[in-house]
């Protein structure tokens, strides 16, 4: 699957960002972000290799607790998107930087309700913001990228309040790492890891269980 922005220089950094204050910041304080960008295996395989990210969990957002399981979500009729919860240290990586990686490496934000051959609303592009600052940063960044015509088509990413995140089944966690020879992982996800290292070498870190 071709990623918008791949084989280019990294897309512009956000002008408006959320950063940790220089003083009065608790070194142990962490923030969370929830993104959806196609199959959650690949989204996790990228963000777990970003310096400043402490933990990632694949799961579901956008629907109800009763339908938050892989079989039902795969129907495309639950309202859920395959999503990733990211716990990160804002003193090491900003929310805007996570968005920059999300838009440039993780997926093509101009594809509506699909990523490549994965088709359905469960594969839609979405940002589930946890507070108003995240909403403002995300909305401003989408406007910035569209105004600069970074992509050939407009960004269709939904920006929605996070109501709930439901962790996915255990066998989906770290799936790409545990199944590196899976043809899907070889074709769709390993290239994303390579792009992260190429476009953002200062942020890249190896990841091991």
Short mmCIF file of C-alpha atoms in Angstrom, two decimals:
data_model
loop_
_atom_site.label_atom_id
_atom_site.label_comp_id
_atom_site.label_asym_id
_atom_site.label_seq_id
_atom_site.Cartn_x
_atom_site.Cartn_y
_atom_site.Cartn_z
CA UNK A 1 0.00 0.00 0.00
CA UNK A 2 1.40 3.36 -0.98
CA UNK A 3 1.46 5.91 1.80
CA UNK A 4 0.73 9.52 0.96
CA UNK A 5 3.92 11.44 1.48
CA UNK A 6 6.10 8.32 1.25
CA UNK A 7 9.40 8.59 -0.60
CA UNK A 8 9.43 12.32 0.11
CA UNK A 9 10.84 14.50 2.79
CA UNK A 10 8.75 14.57 5.98
CA UNK A 11 5.62 16.69 5.74
CA UNK A 12 5.78 20.09 7.49
CA UNK A 13 5.65 20.12 11.27
CA UNK A 14 2.52 21.63 12.82
CA UNK A 15 2.68 25.36 13.41
CA UNK A 16 0.39 25.01 16.41
CA UNK A 17 1.42 22.28 18.85
CA UNK A 18 0.85 21.11 22.41
CA UNK A 19 4.11 20.96 24.33
CA UNK A 20 5.06 20.33 27.93
CA UNK A 21 5.87 23.51 29.90
CA UNK A 22 9.53 24.19 30.60
CA UNK A 23 8.95 24.44 34.34
CA UNK A 24 6.55 22.93 36.84
CA UNK A 25 6.20 19.73 34.83
CA UNK A 26 5.97 16.40 36.62
CA UNK A 27 8.59 14.14 35.04
CA UNK A 28 6.33 11.14 35.61
CA UNK A 29 3.30 12.71 33.95
CA UNK A 30 2.07 11.05 30.78
CA UNK A 31 -0.49 11.92 28.13
CA UNK A 32 -2.53 9.69 25.84
CA UNK A 33 -3.57 9.92 22.20
CA UNK A 34 -5.94 7.74 20.20
CA UNK A 35 -5.61 7.46 16.43
CA UNK A 36 -7.27 5.29 13.77
CA UNK A 37 -5.55 4.82 10.43
CA UNK A 38 -6.41 1.51 8.82
CA UNK A 39 -5.51 -1.89 10.22
CA UNK A 40 -4.34 -1.35 13.78
CA UNK A 41 -1.41 -3.78 13.39
CA UNK A 42 0.47 -1.30 11.24
CA UNK A 43 -0.47 1.74 13.30
CA UNK A 44 0.95 0.05 16.39
CA UNK A 45 4.08 -1.14 14.62
CA UNK A 46 4.98 2.47 13.84
CA UNK A 47 4.15 4.24 17.09
CA UNK A 48 5.74 1.65 19.37
CA UNK A 49 9.03 2.60 17.69
CA UNK A 50 8.76 6.35 18.40
CA UNK A 51 11.01 7.73 21.12
CA UNK A 52 8.92 9.15 23.93
CA UNK A 53 6.13 6.61 23.49
CA UNK A 54 5.87 4.44 26.59
CA UNK A 55 3.08 2.08 25.63
CA UNK A 56 0.63 1.27 22.84
CA UNK A 57 -2.57 -0.79 22.84
CA UNK A 58 -4.66 -1.75 19.82
CA UNK A 59 -8.41 -1.64 20.20
CA UNK A 60 -11.63 -0.01 19.11
CA UNK A 61 -13.19 3.46 19.33
CA UNK A 62 -16.38 4.99 18.03
CA UNK A 63 -18.95 2.40 19.03
CA UNK A 64 -20.36 0.69 22.10
CA UNK A 65 -18.81 -1.70 24.58
CA UNK A 66 -21.15 -4.48 23.42
CA UNK A 67 -19.76 -4.42 19.88
CA UNK A 68 -16.09 -3.87 20.72
CA UNK A 69 -14.78 -7.18 19.45
CA UNK A 70 -12.92 -8.00 16.25
CA UNK A 71 -15.62 -10.14 14.64
CA UNK A 72 -18.31 -7.50 15.03
CA UNK A 73 -16.08 -4.56 14.20
CA UNK A 74 -15.00 -6.33 10.99
CA UNK A 75 -18.59 -6.14 9.77
CA UNK A 76 -18.19 -2.40 9.35
CA UNK A 77 -21.54 -1.75 11.03
CA UNK A 78 -20.59 -1.06 14.67
CA UNK A 79 -19.40 2.54 14.41
CA UNK A 80 -16.01 1.42 15.72
CA UNK A 81 -12.72 2.08 14.02
CA UNK A 82 -9.66 -0.06 14.59
CA UNK A 83 -7.70 2.32 16.79
CA UNK A 84 -4.50 2.66 18.79
CA UNK A 85 -4.10 4.13 22.25
CA UNK A 86 -0.69 5.76 22.69
CA UNK A 87 0.73 6.65 26.11
CA UNK A 88 3.60 9.10 25.70
CA UNK A 89 5.89 11.48 27.52
CA UNK A 90 5.12 15.00 26.23
CA UNK A 91 8.52 16.16 27.45
CA UNK A 92 10.09 13.84 24.86
CA UNK A 93 7.61 13.87 21.98
CA UNK A 94 4.82 16.36 21.36
CA UNK A 95 1.27 15.64 20.33
CA UNK A 96 1.90 17.52 17.10
CA UNK A 97 4.87 15.30 16.33
CA UNK A 98 2.69 12.23 16.82
CA UNK A 99 0.20 13.76 14.38
CA UNK A 100 3.00 14.45 11.90
CA UNK A 101 3.97 10.77 11.97
CA UNK A 102 0.32 9.74 11.76
CA UNK A 103 -0.23 11.74 8.58
CA UNK A 104 3.08 11.05 6.86
CA UNK A 105 4.06 7.47 7.73
CA UNK A 106 1.12 5.59 9.24
CA UNK A 107 -1.52 5.92 6.53
CA UNK A 108 -3.01 7.91 3.66
CA UNK A 109 -5.37 10.45 5.26
CA UNK A 110 -7.07 11.19 1.94
CA UNK A 111 -8.66 7.74 1.60
CA UNK A 112 -12.26 7.65 2.83
CA UNK A 113 -13.28 4.59 4.85
CA UNK A 114 -10.42 2.47 3.61
CA UNK A 115 -6.68 2.00 3.47
CA UNK A 116 -5.57 0.29 0.30
CA UNK A 117 -7.37 -3.04 0.00
CA UNK A 118 -8.80 -2.78 3.52
CA UNK A 119 -12.26 -1.34 2.94
CA UNK A 120 -14.90 -0.32 5.46
CA UNK A 121 -15.65 2.31 8.10
CA UNK A 122 -13.60 0.28 10.60
CA UNK A 123 -10.52 1.30 8.59
CA UNK A 124 -11.35 5.00 8.47
CA UNK A 125 -8.92 7.75 9.35
CA UNK A 126 -9.78 9.35 12.68
CA UNK A 127 -8.30 11.32 15.55
CA UNK A 128 -10.08 10.82 18.85
CA UNK A 129 -9.06 13.81 20.96
CA UNK A 130 -8.90 13.61 24.75
CA UNK A 131 -9.16 17.35 25.46
CA UNK A 132 -9.72 20.68 23.76
CA UNK A 133 -6.02 21.31 23.25
CA UNK A 134 -5.68 18.13 21.23
CA UNK A 135 -8.74 19.09 19.19
CA UNK A 136 -7.33 22.53 18.44
CA UNK A 137 -3.93 21.15 17.44
CA UNK A 138 -5.46 18.47 15.20
CA UNK A 139 -7.90 20.81 13.47
CA UNK A 140 -5.23 23.45 12.91
CA UNK A 141 -2.82 20.88 11.48
CA UNK A 142 -5.36 19.51 9.01
CA UNK A 143 -6.09 23.06 7.84
CA UNK A 144 -2.36 23.76 7.56
CA UNK A 145 -1.67 20.65 5.47
CA UNK A 146 -4.69 21.16 3.22
CA UNK A 147 -3.81 24.83 2.67
CA UNK A 148 -0.28 23.84 1.68
CA UNK A 149 -1.61 21.11 -0.67
CA UNK A 150 0.72 18.59 0.93
CA UNK A 151 -1.47 15.80 -0.43
CA UNK A 152 -3.02 15.55 -3.87
CA UNK A 153 -6.49 15.23 -2.35
CA UNK A 154 -8.11 16.81 0.73
CA UNK A 155 -7.63 15.14 4.10
CA UNK A 156 -10.74 13.20 5.16
CA UNK A 157 -9.62 12.39 8.71
CA UNK A 158 -12.41 12.64 11.26
CA UNK A 159 -11.62 14.64 14.41
CA UNK A 160 -13.89 13.38 17.17
CA UNK A 161 -14.03 13.48 20.98
CA UNK A 162 -12.82 10.28 22.60
CA UNK A 163 -15.79 8.74 24.38
CA UNK A 164 -14.33 5.30 25.01
CA UNK A 165 -11.36 3.21 23.97
CA UNK A 166 -11.77 -0.54 24.28
CA UNK A 167 -8.62 -2.67 24.24
CA UNK A 168 -8.56 -5.31 21.54
CA UNK A 169 -8.03 -9.02 21.91
CA UNK A 170 -4.65 -10.17 23.20
CA UNK A 171 -3.72 -11.91 19.96
CA UNK A 172 -3.90 -8.58 18.14
CA UNK A 173 -1.44 -6.86 20.51
CA UNK A 174 2.06 -6.57 18.97
CA UNK A 175 0.77 -8.65 16.06
CA UNK A 176 3.28 -7.37 13.50
CA UNK A 177 6.19 -8.03 15.83
CA UNK A 178 4.99 -11.54 16.63
CA UNK A 179 4.18 -12.39 13.00
CA UNK A 180 6.92 -10.80 10.88
CA UNK A 181 6.61 -13.41 8.11
CA UNK A 182 2.88 -12.85 7.62
CA UNK A 183 2.48 -11.69 3.98
CA UNK A 184 0.19 -8.83 5.03
CA UNK A 185 2.78 -7.60 7.54
CA UNK A 186 5.54 -7.91 4.94
CA UNK A 187 3.66 -5.89 2.35
CA UNK A 188 1.77 -3.33 4.43
CA UNK A 189 3.53 -2.79 7.75
CA UNK A 190 7.25 -3.41 7.49
CA UNK A 191 7.57 -0.63 4.85
CA UNK A 192 5.95 1.79 7.31
CA UNK A 193 8.59 0.98 9.92
CA UNK A 194 11.28 1.65 7.33
CA UNK A 195 9.66 4.97 6.44
CA UNK A 196 9.58 6.01 10.08
CA UNK A 197 13.30 5.38 10.40
CA UNK A 198 14.04 7.14 7.09
CA UNK A 199 11.87 10.21 7.62
CA UNK A 200 12.34 10.60 11.39
CA UNK A 201 15.71 9.04 12.28
CA UNK A 202 16.08 11.11 15.47
CA UNK A 203 12.75 9.74 16.75
CA UNK A 204 13.24 6.12 15.75
CA UNK A 205 13.93 3.44 18.32
CA UNK A 206 14.01 -0.33 18.08
CA UNK A 207 11.17 -2.14 19.79
CA UNK A 208 11.29 -5.54 21.47
CA UNK A 209 8.88 -7.42 23.71
#
